XYZ file of C-alpha atoms in Angstrom:
744
model
C 132.365 40.443 173.744
C 131.459 37.878 171.050
C 133.910 36.613 168.448
C 132.080 38.508 165.719
C 132.207 41.697 167.728
C 135.916 41.237 168.317
C 136.437 40.716 164.620
C 134.346 43.760 163.721
C 136.399 45.831 166.060
C 139.560 45.145 164.059
C 138.061 45.439 160.576
C 139.197 49.051 159.999
C 142.620 48.897 158.347
C 145.088 51.794 158.164
C 144.678 53.185 154.662
C 148.459 53.287 154.128
C 148.641 49.474 154.414
C 146.687 48.778 151.216
C 148.904 50.568 148.720
C 149.664 47.391 146.751
C 145.947 47.037 145.914
C 145.817 50.564 144.524
C 148.602 50.190 141.924
C 147.772 49.900 138.217
C 149.354 46.688 136.816
C 150.525 48.540 133.691
C 151.917 51.914 134.721
C 152.812 50.725 138.267
C 151.385 53.937 139.738
C 148.293 54.733 141.751
C 145.126 54.255 139.713
C 143.922 57.335 137.865
C 140.299 57.125 136.707
C 140.319 53.294 136.740
C 138.083 51.354 134.336
C 136.598 47.935 135.110
C 137.408 45.354 132.432
C 134.948 42.544 131.610
C 137.174 40.171 133.610
C 136.613 42.465 136.646
C 140.201 43.702 136.822
C 140.842 47.459 136.819
C 143.229 49.463 134.650
C 143.851 53.216 134.362
C 141.858 54.923 131.636
C 145.015 56.327 130.083
C 146.717 52.931 130.083
C 143.800 51.295 128.267
C 143.807 54.075 125.673
C 147.537 53.682 125.087
C 147.190 49.926 124.746
C 144.505 50.218 122.124
C 146.654 52.633 120.082
C 143.615 54.586 118.967
C 144.176 57.331 116.402
C 141.266 59.349 117.770
C 139.963 60.172 121.244
C 137.422 57.769 122.673
C 134.577 58.957 124.858
C 136.241 59.625 128.202
C 133.297 59.382 130.566
C 132.438 55.673 130.684
C 128.938 56.035 132.066
C 129.134 59.387 133.822
C 130.873 62.593 132.687
C 132.674 63.697 129.560
C 135.473 65.497 131.389
C 137.180 65.183 134.690
C 138.933 67.870 136.704
C 142.458 67.286 137.758
C 143.284 64.811 135.035
C 146.881 63.698 135.491
C 149.609 64.760 133.138
C 151.990 62.475 131.263
C 153.527 59.744 133.321
C 156.482 57.483 132.770
C 155.402 53.931 132.009
C 157.080 51.043 133.758
C 157.092 47.790 131.745
C 155.021 44.975 133.172
C 155.208 41.240 132.405
C 152.380 41.590 129.895
C 153.767 44.524 127.925
C 155.615 42.323 125.431
C 152.382 40.559 124.592
C 150.551 43.858 124.292
C 153.187 45.255 121.966
C 153.011 42.087 119.873
C 149.234 42.448 119.646
C 149.608 46.050 118.522
C 152.073 45.024 115.815
C 149.680 42.296 114.689
C 146.869 44.806 114.404
C 149.115 47.100 112.366
C 149.739 44.210 110.014
C 145.989 43.700 109.766
C 145.592 47.322 108.675
C 148.310 46.863 106.071
C 146.688 43.639 104.855
C 143.324 45.299 104.428
C 145.003 48.236 102.726
C 146.475 45.912 100.123
C 143.039 44.474 99.466
C 141.630 47.818 98.463
C 141.971 46.829 94.801
C 140.334 43.426 95.203
C 136.815 42.752 94.015
C 134.412 39.825 93.769
C 131.887 38.958 91.042
C 128.166 38.662 91.661
C 127.921 40.375 95.048
C 129.184 43.320 97.070
C 131.388 42.864 100.042
C 131.182 45.472 102.762
C 134.177 47.549 103.586
C 135.924 46.241 106.670
C 138.140 48.624 108.583
C 139.940 46.690 111.322
C 140.094 48.429 114.653
C 142.121 47.318 117.626
C 139.575 46.538 120.321
C 141.217 43.450 121.821
C 144.094 43.229 124.269
C 145.189 40.810 127.021
C 144.260 41.780 130.555
C 147.501 42.575 132.420
C 146.068 40.914 135.514
C 144.819 37.532 134.267
C 146.174 37.506 130.665
C 142.721 36.693 129.260
C 141.863 38.493 126.032
C 139.543 41.457 126.547
C 137.328 42.380 123.581
C 135.796 45.833 123.875
C 133.721 45.485 120.704
C 132.724 48.323 118.423
C 132.150 50.839 121.246
C 135.691 50.498 122.530
C 136.394 52.059 125.926
C 132.971 53.674 126.061
C 131.501 50.315 127.105
C 133.604 50.197 130.290
C 132.428 51.444 133.697
C 134.623 53.641 135.807
C 135.500 52.015 139.107
C 134.267 54.827 141.331
C 134.686 52.765 144.505
C 138.347 52.132 143.777
C 138.735 55.768 142.770
C 137.360 56.909 146.162
C 139.699 54.572 148.021
C 142.669 55.900 146.039
C 141.600 59.444 146.918
C 141.426 58.579 150.622
C 144.865 57.011 150.367
C 146.250 60.147 148.732
C 144.734 62.282 151.503
C 146.202 60.022 154.187
C 149.589 60.169 152.480
C 149.516 63.973 152.415
C 147.664 64.558 155.694
C 149.636 67.738 156.289
C 148.463 69.179 152.965
C 144.949 70.594 153.282
C 142.352 70.889 150.518
C 141.758 74.563 149.881
C 138.486 76.332 149.167
C 137.814 76.807 145.448
C 135.784 79.975 145.948
C 137.843 82.087 148.355
C 139.749 85.044 147.086
C 143.430 84.998 147.974
C 144.480 84.123 150.532
C 142.447 80.893 150.248
C 140.992 79.260 153.330
C 141.087 75.551 154.126
C 138.009 73.725 152.821
C 135.622 72.125 155.282
C 133.069 70.683 152.826
C 132.861 69.494 149.240
C 129.621 69.671 147.245
C 129.009 66.595 145.090
C 126.529 68.518 142.921
C 128.712 71.593 142.344
C 131.892 69.469 142.246
C 133.798 72.045 144.266
C 135.227 72.446 147.779
C 134.211 75.274 150.162
C 135.159 76.774 153.466
C 132.298 77.375 155.913
C 131.668 80.967 154.837
C 131.764 80.249 151.102
C 129.511 77.208 151.497
C 126.858 79.286 153.267
C 127.154 82.017 150.641
C 126.790 79.683 147.656
C 124.163 77.441 149.287
C 121.712 79.848 150.947
C 118.725 78.494 152.848
C 115.481 78.369 150.945
C 117.120 77.797 147.546
C 117.532 74.546 145.554
C 121.283 74.613 146.226
C 120.577 74.146 149.912
C 119.475 70.593 149.026
C 122.840 69.684 147.451
C 124.707 66.701 148.833
C 127.931 67.566 150.615
C 130.724 65.487 152.106
C 134.049 66.152 153.760
C 136.817 67.802 151.745
C 137.719 65.660 148.729
C 139.198 65.883 145.260
C 137.159 62.962 143.964
C 133.794 64.059 142.577
C 131.836 61.163 141.188
C 128.313 61.239 139.731
C 125.395 60.635 142.032
C 123.879 58.116 139.612
C 125.724 55.570 137.469
C 124.645 55.759 133.823
C 124.656 52.921 131.275
C 127.622 53.140 128.868
C 125.592 51.658 125.980
C 122.453 53.803 126.589
C 123.866 57.066 127.871
C 120.549 58.517 129.051
C 119.552 55.453 131.103
C 120.423 54.688 134.706
C 121.736 51.247 135.580
C 119.177 49.468 137.751
C 119.937 45.777 137.200
C 122.910 43.450 137.478
C 123.753 40.901 134.748
C 124.850 37.665 136.402
C 126.371 36.360 133.157
C 128.555 39.383 132.333
C 128.891 40.389 136.013
C 128.247 44.060 135.371
C 125.453 46.625 135.947
C 122.980 47.113 133.089
C 119.913 49.228 132.344
C 116.431 48.049 131.354
C 117.117 48.722 127.646
C 120.097 46.359 127.754
C 117.765 43.644 129.027
C 114.871 44.401 126.678
C 116.686 44.410 123.356
C 120.378 44.884 123.918
C 123.320 42.548 124.286
C 121.990 41.214 127.613
C 118.519 40.243 126.349
C 119.022 36.525 126.950
C 121.105 36.892 130.100
C 119.957 36.290 133.633
C 119.681 39.566 135.565
C 118.724 40.583 139.083
C 117.770 43.849 140.741
C 120.551 46.156 141.822
C 119.436 46.064 145.463
C 119.431 42.271 145.469
C 122.856 42.138 143.842
C 124.141 44.720 146.314
C 122.853 42.694 149.257
C 124.182 39.359 147.988
C 127.616 40.639 146.962
C 128.076 42.645 150.140
C 127.163 39.612 152.232
C 129.567 37.411 150.265
C 132.356 39.954 150.572
C 131.768 40.378 154.320
C 131.835 36.624 154.880
C 135.022 36.311 152.823
C 136.662 39.100 154.817
C 135.599 37.542 158.119
C 136.967 34.197 156.985
C 140.339 35.691 156.063
C 140.537 37.547 159.384
C 139.689 34.360 161.268
C 142.604 32.661 159.511
C 145.063 35.386 160.446
C 147.201 33.060 162.548
C 147.307 30.525 159.726
C 148.318 33.228 157.269
C 151.105 34.397 159.562
C 152.340 30.809 159.883
C 152.358 30.398 156.115
C 154.162 33.713 155.717
C 156.826 32.488 158.140
C 157.104 29.295 156.130
C 157.476 31.284 152.907
C 160.190 33.428 154.490
C 162.061 30.242 155.406
C 161.693 29.069 151.800
C 163.022 32.423 150.588
C 166.118 32.021 152.768
C 166.587 28.422 151.622
C 166.185 29.498 148.002
C 168.837 32.172 148.447
C 171.241 29.765 150.138
C 170.633 26.906 147.688
C 170.977 29.280 144.745
C 174.343 30.508 146.007
C 175.424 26.889 146.627
C 174.422 25.918 143.084
C 176.411 28.875 141.732
C 179.497 27.835 143.717
C 179.247 24.228 142.535
C 178.766 25.281 138.944
C 181.787 27.589 139.179
C 183.809 24.695 140.611
C 182.820 22.432 137.723
C 183.789 25.037 135.167
C 187.044 25.783 136.988
C 187.903 22.091 136.757
C 187.066 22.157 133.063
C 189.242 25.237 132.595
C 192.116 23.543 134.486
C 191.779 20.414 132.359
C 191.777 22.500 129.197
C 194.819 24.456 130.377
C 196.700 21.214 131.135
C 195.876 19.714 127.755
C 196.732 23.014 126.084
C 200.138 23.115 127.804
C 200.943 19.498 126.923
C 199.911 19.814 123.290
C 201.768 23.101 122.804
C 204.865 21.531 124.391
C 204.675 18.607 121.948
C 204.493 21.046 119.047
C 207.463 23.009 120.401
C 209.592 19.872 120.844
C 208.826 18.657 117.344
C 209.550 22.083 115.885
C 212.935 22.308 117.679
C 213.971 18.816 116.577
C 213.072 19.439 112.954
C 214.830 22.793 112.871
C 218.036 21.222 114.266
C 217.928 18.530 111.607
C 217.301 20.937 108.764
C 219.991 23.349 109.960
C 222.484 20.455 110.161
C 221.632 19.516 106.597
C 222.169 23.153 105.570
C 225.617 23.121 107.185
C 226.428 19.911 105.360
C 225.515 21.382 101.989
C 227.374 24.584 102.827
C 230.501 22.418 103.029
C 230.072 21.413 99.406
C 230.696 24.940 98.269
C 234.161 25.944 96.983
C 236.647 27.315 99.527
C 234.411 26.440 102.412
C 233.758 23.468 104.578
C 234.532 20.035 103.213
C 235.571 21.197 99.738
C 238.002 23.757 101.111
C 239.498 21.161 103.436
C 239.912 18.706 100.541
C 241.626 21.383 98.485
C 244.130 21.901 101.265
C 244.752 18.140 101.537
C 245.567 18.009 97.833
C 248.501 20.347 98.512
C 250.178 17.658 100.654
C 253.330 16.346 98.873
C 254.249 13.579 101.316
C 252.675 10.448 99.925
C 252.312 8.618 103.239
C 250.683 11.551 104.962
C 248.408 12.200 101.992
C 247.166 8.594 101.812
C 246.598 8.546 105.551
C 244.247 11.587 105.317
C 242.736 11.202 101.843
C 241.062 7.817 102.454
C 238.663 9.091 105.145
C 238.194 12.372 103.268
C 237.254 10.571 100.069
C 234.604 8.581 101.913
C 233.000 11.786 103.201
C 233.067 13.421 99.766
C 231.501 10.309 98.215
C 228.610 10.481 100.710
C 228.094 14.168 99.927
C 228.104 13.429 96.223
C 225.502 10.707 96.696
C 223.226 12.953 98.809
C 223.529 15.630 96.147
C 222.214 13.234 93.527
C 219.268 12.091 95.690
C 218.333 15.254 97.569
C 215.770 14.705 100.352
C 215.105 16.993 103.349
C 215.822 15.266 106.643
C 212.657 16.738 108.242
C 209.060 17.401 107.078
C 208.018 21.066 107.481
C 204.346 20.115 107.592
C 202.587 19.872 110.950
C 199.477 18.117 109.639
C 199.647 15.513 112.381
C 199.175 18.296 114.922
C 195.830 19.544 113.506
C 193.273 19.551 116.316
C 189.616 18.712 115.617
C 187.446 20.056 118.451
C 184.068 19.936 116.693
C 182.848 17.005 118.796
C 183.985 18.651 122.010
C 182.429 21.986 120.986
C 179.110 20.238 120.362
C 179.306 18.590 123.759
C 180.064 21.919 125.414
C 177.158 23.595 123.636
C 174.870 20.833 124.863
C 176.254 21.079 128.375
C 173.278 21.644 130.648
C 171.865 20.849 134.062
C 170.113 17.592 134.791
C 166.693 19.275 134.935
C 166.782 20.633 131.374
C 164.177 19.217 128.933
C 165.060 17.693 125.600
C 165.019 20.066 122.623
C 161.827 20.167 120.533
C 161.781 19.168 116.861
C 160.320 21.470 114.198
C 157.479 19.719 112.338
C 158.067 20.286 108.624
C 154.746 18.716 107.632
C 152.705 21.320 109.544
C 154.945 24.375 109.172
C 154.223 26.902 106.422
C 156.323 29.952 105.573
C 155.117 32.787 103.337
C 155.471 36.524 104.037
C 154.321 35.308 107.452
C 155.503 31.997 108.801
C 153.546 29.400 110.787
C 156.196 27.282 112.528
C 155.101 24.172 114.453
C 157.151 21.812 116.588
C 156.837 18.653 118.651
C 158.191 17.876 122.117
C 159.836 14.579 122.934
C 157.420 12.113 124.511
C 159.558 11.425 127.583
C 160.890 14.946 128.044
C 160.530 16.982 131.198
C 157.737 19.507 131.601
C 158.440 22.864 129.952
C 157.378 26.396 130.845
C 157.588 27.796 127.331
C 159.500 27.640 124.069
C 161.503 30.302 122.238
C 161.708 30.313 118.449
C 164.651 31.978 116.720
C 164.994 32.708 113.018
C 167.413 34.439 110.692
C 167.560 35.409 107.054
C 170.459 33.664 105.408
C 172.942 35.754 103.482
C 172.299 39.104 105.218
C 172.532 40.803 108.605
C 176.031 39.574 109.420
C 176.922 39.492 113.094
C 180.373 39.816 114.687
C 181.136 36.157 113.942
C 180.308 36.531 110.255
C 176.939 34.756 110.387
C 173.363 35.954 110.091
C 171.894 37.497 113.225
C 169.251 35.420 115.016
C 165.922 37.048 115.902
C 164.277 35.539 119.009
C 160.510 35.431 119.425
C 158.646 36.188 122.629
C 157.983 33.151 124.876
C 155.515 30.742 123.237
C 153.221 28.732 125.492
C 152.134 26.241 122.846
C 153.473 24.132 120.000
C 153.403 26.768 117.255
C 153.820 30.466 116.610
C 153.528 32.953 113.756
C 156.512 34.978 112.524
C 155.629 38.203 110.713
C 157.309 40.532 108.215
C 159.431 37.976 106.360
C 161.124 39.175 103.192
C 159.878 37.775 99.892
C 161.989 35.339 97.877
C 164.425 34.777 100.749
C 165.859 31.787 102.577
C 165.206 31.631 106.322
C 166.558 29.307 108.969
C 164.565 28.426 112.105
C 165.404 26.763 115.424
C 163.586 26.393 118.737
C 164.438 25.482 122.316
C 162.497 24.821 125.512
C 162.732 26.496 128.902
C 161.993 25.035 132.320
C 162.630 26.927 135.551
C 164.818 29.438 133.653
C 166.920 26.567 132.245
C 167.091 26.339 128.451
C 167.415 23.150 126.456
C 169.825 22.842 123.517
C 168.542 24.173 120.200
C 166.622 21.951 117.828
C 168.247 21.097 114.486
C 167.971 24.052 112.150
C 165.462 23.870 109.295
C 165.282 26.194 106.311
C 162.317 27.544 104.353
C 162.232 29.577 101.164
C 159.656 32.363 101.154
C 157.576 32.902 97.990
C 158.230 35.864 95.698
C 155.105 37.775 96.812
C 152.813 38.184 99.834
C 150.099 35.631 100.509
C 146.808 36.195 98.696
C 143.929 35.089 100.911
C 140.724 33.756 99.363
C 138.131 31.007 99.626
C 136.293 29.097 96.914
C 133.374 31.007 95.384
C 130.106 29.139 95.901
C 128.049 31.540 93.735
C 129.738 32.512 90.484
C 129.364 29.542 88.087
C 129.556 26.954 90.857
C 127.903 23.629 89.929
C 126.532 22.019 93.077
C 125.482 18.962 91.067
C 128.996 17.918 90.189
C 131.163 19.737 92.735
C 131.134 19.369 96.519
C 132.369 22.337 98.531
C 133.500 22.026 102.146
C 131.668 23.928 104.855
C 134.539 26.391 105.239
C 134.891 26.741 101.439
C 138.584 25.831 101.609
C 138.382 22.583 99.589
C 136.393 21.379 96.569
C 135.832 17.837 95.314
C 134.616 16.476 91.997
C 133.114 12.988 92.070
C 132.808 10.824 88.959
C 129.127 10.084 89.580
C 126.039 9.611 87.423
C 126.301 13.068 85.848
C 129.788 12.209 84.629
C 128.611 8.901 83.119
C 125.704 10.577 81.337
C 128.102 13.122 79.869
C 130.466 10.343 78.797
C 127.632 8.609 76.928
C 127.384 11.574 74.568
C 130.951 11.020 73.401
C 129.570 8.461 70.930
C 127.663 11.231 69.139
C 130.653 13.545 68.873
C 130.113 15.706 71.946
C 132.686 16.063 74.630
C 132.605 16.455 78.376
C 133.390 19.840 79.922
C 135.392 20.939 82.935
C 133.554 22.020 86.060
C 135.032 25.389 86.941
C 135.309 27.032 90.340
C 137.124 30.272 91.168
C 138.290 32.209 94.195
C 135.892 34.597 95.881
C 138.357 37.487 95.572
C 139.804 39.043 92.424
C 143.079 40.821 91.683
C 143.373 44.120 89.850
C 146.918 45.137 90.790
C 150.052 44.035 92.646
C 151.906 40.773 93.099
C 150.200 37.848 94.842
C 150.984 34.239 95.749
C 148.785 31.354 96.848
C 149.270 27.615 97.310
C 147.087 24.503 97.349
C 147.173 20.707 97.333
C 145.773 18.438 94.634
C 144.911 14.946 95.821
C 147.185 12.363 94.123
C 144.180 10.282 92.963
C 142.710 13.233 91.022
C 142.044 12.386 87.371
C 142.259 15.832 85.749
C 142.555 19.237 87.395
C 143.316 22.558 85.699
C 144.881 25.204 87.938
C 145.857 28.798 87.236
C 144.308 32.235 86.676
C 141.618 33.651 84.427
C 140.106 37.072 83.766
C 136.484 37.915 84.548
C 135.612 38.079 80.836
C 137.050 34.622 80.190
C 135.195 33.202 83.164
C 131.883 34.424 81.796
C 132.682 32.721 78.488
C 133.529 29.440 80.203
C 130.477 29.508 82.437
C 127.888 30.521 79.836
C 129.472 28.859 76.765
C 131.219 25.698 77.960
C 133.684 24.279 75.463
C 134.997 20.814 74.753
C 137.723 19.546 77.032
C 138.201 16.045 75.687
C 139.709 17.596 72.615
C 143.071 19.094 73.522
C 143.068 21.450 70.551
C 140.860 24.093 72.147
C 143.282 24.868 74.959
C 146.633 26.442 74.219
C 147.881 25.197 77.571
C 146.893 21.577 77.090
C 150.391 20.405 76.206
C 149.107 18.305 73.313
C 151.396 17.662 70.394
C 149.026 19.240 67.926
C 150.765 21.861 65.862
C 147.805 24.208 65.934
C 148.394 25.185 69.517
C 151.954 26.228 68.865
C 151.001 28.705 66.175
C 149.322 31.087 68.609
C 150.916 30.027 71.887
C 153.027 33.142 72.212
C 149.991 35.391 72.000
C 149.009 36.737 75.430
C 145.780 35.117 76.563
C 143.441 36.299 79.390
C 143.957 33.001 81.201
C 146.614 30.402 81.975
C 145.808 26.917 83.243
C 148.259 24.152 84.035
C 147.151 20.527 83.755
C 147.554 18.315 86.832
C 146.310 14.766 87.163
C 147.090 11.142 87.983
C 150.044 12.178 90.119
C 151.683 14.182 87.306
C 152.122 17.779 86.163
C 151.991 18.338 82.399
C 154.166 21.230 81.218
C 152.903 22.852 77.983
C 154.940 21.883 74.948
C 155.912 25.395 73.898
C 157.608 26.064 77.250
C 160.265 23.425 76.480
C 163.300 24.491 74.456
C 163.218 23.503 70.789
C 166.321 21.358 71.211
C 164.552 19.004 73.590
C 161.011 18.994 72.215
C 160.757 16.287 69.592
C 158.798 13.396 71.021
C 160.535 13.549 74.411
C 157.672 13.680 76.905
C 160.015 13.145 79.866
C 160.772 16.866 80.067
C 157.086 17.758 79.964
C 155.656 15.267 82.447
C 156.845 15.859 86.000
C 155.881 14.226 89.303
C 153.095 16.212 90.961
C 154.461 18.225 93.923
C 152.879 17.780 97.314
C 151.927 21.470 97.228
C 151.612 23.729 94.179
C 152.113 27.489 94.336
C 150.893 30.153 91.893
C 152.464 33.613 91.648
C 150.736 36.348 89.626
C 152.512 39.608 88.784
C 149.602 41.740 87.565
C 151.611 44.726 86.317
C 154.148 42.534 84.487
C 151.346 40.356 83.077
C 153.077 37.124 84.004
C 152.104 34.015 85.965
C 154.426 31.444 87.551
C 153.800 27.923 88.870
C 155.983 26.600 91.702
C 156.709 23.486 93.676
C 155.617 25.127 96.946
C 157.838 22.901 99.087
C 161.109 23.775 97.359
C 160.000 27.032 95.642
C 161.308 25.670 92.331
C 159.618 27.307 89.356
C 157.960 24.635 87.187
C 156.476 26.832 84.477
C 155.885 30.494 83.592
C 154.195 32.385 80.799
C 152.680 35.713 79.764
C 149.032 36.401 80.587
C 146.713 39.248 79.600
C 145.783 41.101 82.816
C 143.551 43.792 81.322
C 140.604 42.730 83.497
C 140.180 41.455 87.037
C 142.038 38.168 87.480
C 140.788 35.312 89.671
C 142.359 32.070 90.905
C 140.722 29.465 88.668
C 140.331 25.709 88.959
C 138.751 23.206 86.582
C 137.962 19.606 87.566
C 136.887 16.602 85.526
C 136.256 13.144 86.851
C 137.298 12.317 90.372
C 139.488 14.981 91.999
C 139.970 17.213 95.007
C 141.761 20.512 95.701
C 142.617 21.902 99.171
C 143.632 25.512 99.739
C 146.535 26.014 102.106
C 145.279 26.417 105.678
C 147.454 29.441 106.421
C 146.214 31.250 103.306
C 142.564 30.782 104.228
C 143.063 31.550 107.928
C 142.767 35.334 107.574
C 139.609 35.118 105.491
C 138.002 32.600 107.832
C 138.717 34.794 110.859
C 136.563 37.598 109.442
C 133.583 35.449 108.400
């Protein structure tokens, strides 16, 4: 017998030995109606539906039928390693729905923006952790894994060999089925099969197999074109497709092959791979033996490490107990000595009282009438009384009741104990303040030490200061899920609150010490996401917009010089305005940006749609400060109507300074003191608009210190507004634009 023949003779494997291949990675049970994901892993239909958190039923039959007999009932779900990530994804999608809900009152000038309803169609594959995007069709684009389903059915039959499949047509008592019709999708005994499939009728041509509970369609249908049979195989997507998919569908530019060719090639590859594995059976057994030895060594070495660690801590405990005993004994000795001294002094002073002690004794001596005896006793007694009299005049306790010299400072030792770790623990990471941004959601970034050990992941912890007290009286820390990068996003932060963050690394289940804590102050409102508008009033001649529309630059070029020439004739140069592509008609919103320090003049703030039309179609002078109530000029005319609510508010920024309008300074400090009105320009500037209250605030976005606030008329739709003159550049915060960019 040849080697191939010998191998073929052992290919059949007992069906009970392959149970581990038939378990769903999510529910940890046998597959029920498994679906094939784009990454070629299989997951139960019900598990996929639960992961997507759909509010409505998706099409059940992914390429075949709309209903299935014997659908399983509710099952208990066993958490898998990927469930935390799946739950996090679901929470993120919920936040997306909330975010879009808040934008229902937001509009844009000059064009219509389609309504976007986010739908959760992405989740990480529990097998390979790659993100799976099901697109608009959701689960209906997935094929059922009928091959795996048949194998699971055979396994179930082998597991319950003593339980027969009964005929679906017999009247009680039912007979054991001998055949199952794939066309009728029912099982029959011999008599019922002959009765329902008589010779000479179309039913006699039905396909029948042995008794089974798994009825799959005879032809696999395309999930995208439900009336078309799959007859080709896409080599790019690695899935069956129909001719319509190739002609004008999503696989039009993909390389495809015929189904028969794909069947032949894949079956040959699979057979060769199986033959190779079987030929290496001895090698596999050797490696299994080696792994079992490693398992034993791991168990023994782990127990040894536990014993050694216990010994080290026992020695530490013994040392602490010894030091504790010695220090408590020193305190006790000092306390006893001081008490003896003070009690002796009390006895001495008790003797100074009448009819007691020394005074009483002296009174008795005075009764002595014999002069010789009196003199003999009185001399020594007088000396004692003189000492008592002197101590009475200069009273001073003989012992200090304070034990300040026994105060123990263990802060250094506590720090050392907290940092106590094994030799294989990496150094703690350091939170990068320059890249971290915290709003109602926080983007926290960190850096690892250059010479640190390799890490498996990092864990970020955060807490809101001043609330959520734990048992020790401090704020409770909230840990994040493991992070496999250098940054993570923290959601659902409270507005106008102070948060503390720390992070630590993990390697082989060993955690590093925590990084130094850093604090961030959240803004008073949720982040308002927008990009610069490249349509409404945008001047491409004088303004340069970035490709992503998240930064704008004004260059002092030829157009600026030509405008400056007209100053001699009494005309003035105008600001070049640009606004956000999204407006605000209700709610509270916050956004932040950076103005380049070299910028000559930049106006930042908010303006209504009516005011924007006036600025764009009827530009006004900006060299003259009198036209703008927010200019901060010392002209008295601007103060006369400053308190009136205007449909805009713009703050002047330029040449590394922020100019606070004059009327916002108290009358006691106005005068000619410009020091209170000219502030250093913050690295980041924040704007907070409360639409209902009709008020706008300007912040130093790094410290959340309010620089300036005033009333604003919010009767129309308000837009973030920027005006530039001369050389200048404005950058929107990356985290604010991230959401908008992700949907473009």
